[in-house]
């Protein structure tokens, strides 16, 4: 008798996040509340609150998260990241207006005609653009406005939305983690650890190259598989927010208004890069630029105010699923903070590697940094919270400060592409791709990346990095 095959289905993204938040709330009943003392220190011109090593204490009488606290955490999570939720709504609504004018399709058609037969070269060029921006300048949210474009490019090249999304997200994530000169991770961590800023550059260049080759191979492998069998696509054409037929696009011809719209889009992106890199812009300014872009393109095509408002709302409506993911994922951190659980977890994890042999201590640090990034998804914030603890522990274990910083750099950086509390949730929201589908694409790759991380850390210990 032949047994029927049972397919394991990934639950809905919101269901998955609901149970993760529930598990975090349950953790506040199991893990005792505690906290470190912090002191303010100037780190390269920025005041940061650093942990005082050895200052941890348990908090008597702290209340764990109850039923009301659990269910209210979703609303509080959305409020905490309201700037990102607004960014997702406005970016997608603005691009929906641009797409509705027909100009975006004609732009893609012109691009495809010029690059026909060189799809993978295009993927490599785009990947390197995002990876170098993230690695040199720490750009992440700055690239959010490019996500709809890349999703469209992936579909237009004959692949799918996931292909284009992987180019930008893996580029940003790997570049940010390799941290050639990333001011938000490597500079802060090295300053706190007391080693020269940008020391160990050869190691980071090697990491950048090795992980980039792995990522580009993975993207190419996925692209070939869905070209061979379109049913293997994780985001079929009908499911994508921005989906195009490459053959149809190649027949479209740009006119004067399309060229003017393209100029507006390029000027908007240039303004965003300038503002983020040199003016310290954040989500508020980004939303303003995208809103101006959408309205300007609509006016070029002679739209009335009513039509602009109507299409803007249609675009916002289409991204409700993705926009709210960021807030729902934030609820995880809300309950962990409310239960005073995060510092206790850091304390327990740091105790695990105390007295361990050098290689085990280094690999333990990598593992700990990866876990901690779930609860402290800010690179500079995690450096401030964990480096003052890890640096002395590394000294005792016989590790150089460079190895300790390397473990932080890798553990913090690459897990940004994994945890729902990190930037990947925002990216998925803008792309209209569920976290569950991203994980289906990424988890095996992360396993390979994890092996490579462990090899780099072990090699650094063995060769006295």
Tab-separated table of N, CA, C and O in Angstrom, residues 33 96 100 109 144 154 167 210 251 255 308 317 327 352 386:
chain	number	residue	atom	x	y	z
A	33	UNK	N	13.310	38.634	35.299
A	33	UNK	CA	13.598	39.991	34.840
A	33	UNK	C	14.947	40.458	35.379
A	33	UNK	O	15.336	40.114	36.502
A	96	UNK	N	2.819	53.124	-7.306
A	96	UNK	CA	1.576	52.696	-7.959
A	96	UNK	C	1.081	53.775	-8.915
A	96	UNK	O	0.584	53.477	-10.010
A	100	UNK	N	0.819	53.331	-12.918
A	100	UNK	CA	-0.480	53.529	-13.559
A	100	UNK	C	-0.374	54.450	-14.776
A	100	UNK	O	-1.142	54.339	-15.728
A	109	UNK	N	10.988	48.424	-20.544
A	109	UNK	CA	11.109	47.915	-21.909
A	109	UNK	C	12.382	48.403	-22.579
A	109	UNK	O	13.097	47.636	-23.240
A	144	UNK	N	15.312	51.536	0.234
A	144	UNK	CA	13.952	50.986	0.216
A	144	UNK	C	13.159	51.417	-1.013
A	144	UNK	O	12.341	50.663	-1.533
A	154	UNK	N	13.174	42.190	-11.900
A	154	UNK	CA	13.272	40.731	-11.824
A	154	UNK	C	12.227	40.045	-12.677
A	154	UNK	O	12.520	39.084	-13.401
A	167	UNK	N	18.171	40.191	-5.376
A	167	UNK	CA	19.331	40.981	-5.798
A	167	UNK	C	19.543	42.152	-4.847
A	167	UNK	O	20.654	42.382	-4.359
A	210	UNK	N	33.736	36.589	-0.719
A	210	UNK	CA	33.279	35.203	-0.551
A	210	UNK	C	31.755	35.116	-0.450
A	210	UNK	O	31.122	34.291	-1.127
A	251	UNK	N	8.222	45.778	-26.664
A	251	UNK	CA	7.535	46.438	-27.770
A	251	UNK	C	7.105	47.866	-27.441
A	251	UNK	O	6.638	48.599	-28.309
A	255	UNK	N	8.163	57.956	-24.886
A	255	UNK	CA	7.954	59.265	-25.491
A	255	UNK	C	8.513	60.357	-24.606
A	255	UNK	O	9.191	60.085	-23.599
A	308	UNK	N	-5.292	61.558	-8.990
A	308	UNK	CA	-4.070	61.291	-8.222
A	308	UNK	C	-4.434	60.701	-6.861
A	308	UNK	O	-3.856	59.695	-6.421
A	317	UNK	N	-3.774	50.725	-0.585
A	317	UNK	CA	-4.633	49.588	-0.256
A	317	UNK	C	-3.931	48.264	-0.570
A	317	UNK	O	-4.047	47.289	0.155
A	327	UNK	N	4.986	46.389	11.945
A	327	UNK	CA	4.467	46.651	13.282
A	327	UNK	C	4.197	45.395	14.074
A	327	UNK	O	4.482	45.327	15.276
A	352	UNK	N	27.744	31.612	29.097
A	352	UNK	CA	27.972	30.320	28.448
A	352	UNK	C	29.398	30.187	27.923
A	352	UNK	O	29.935	29.079	27.839
A	386	UNK	N	26.545	44.927	23.739
A	386	UNK	CA	27.207	43.639	23.873
A	386	UNK	C	28.735	43.712	23.848
A	386	UNK	O	29.423	42.922	24.492
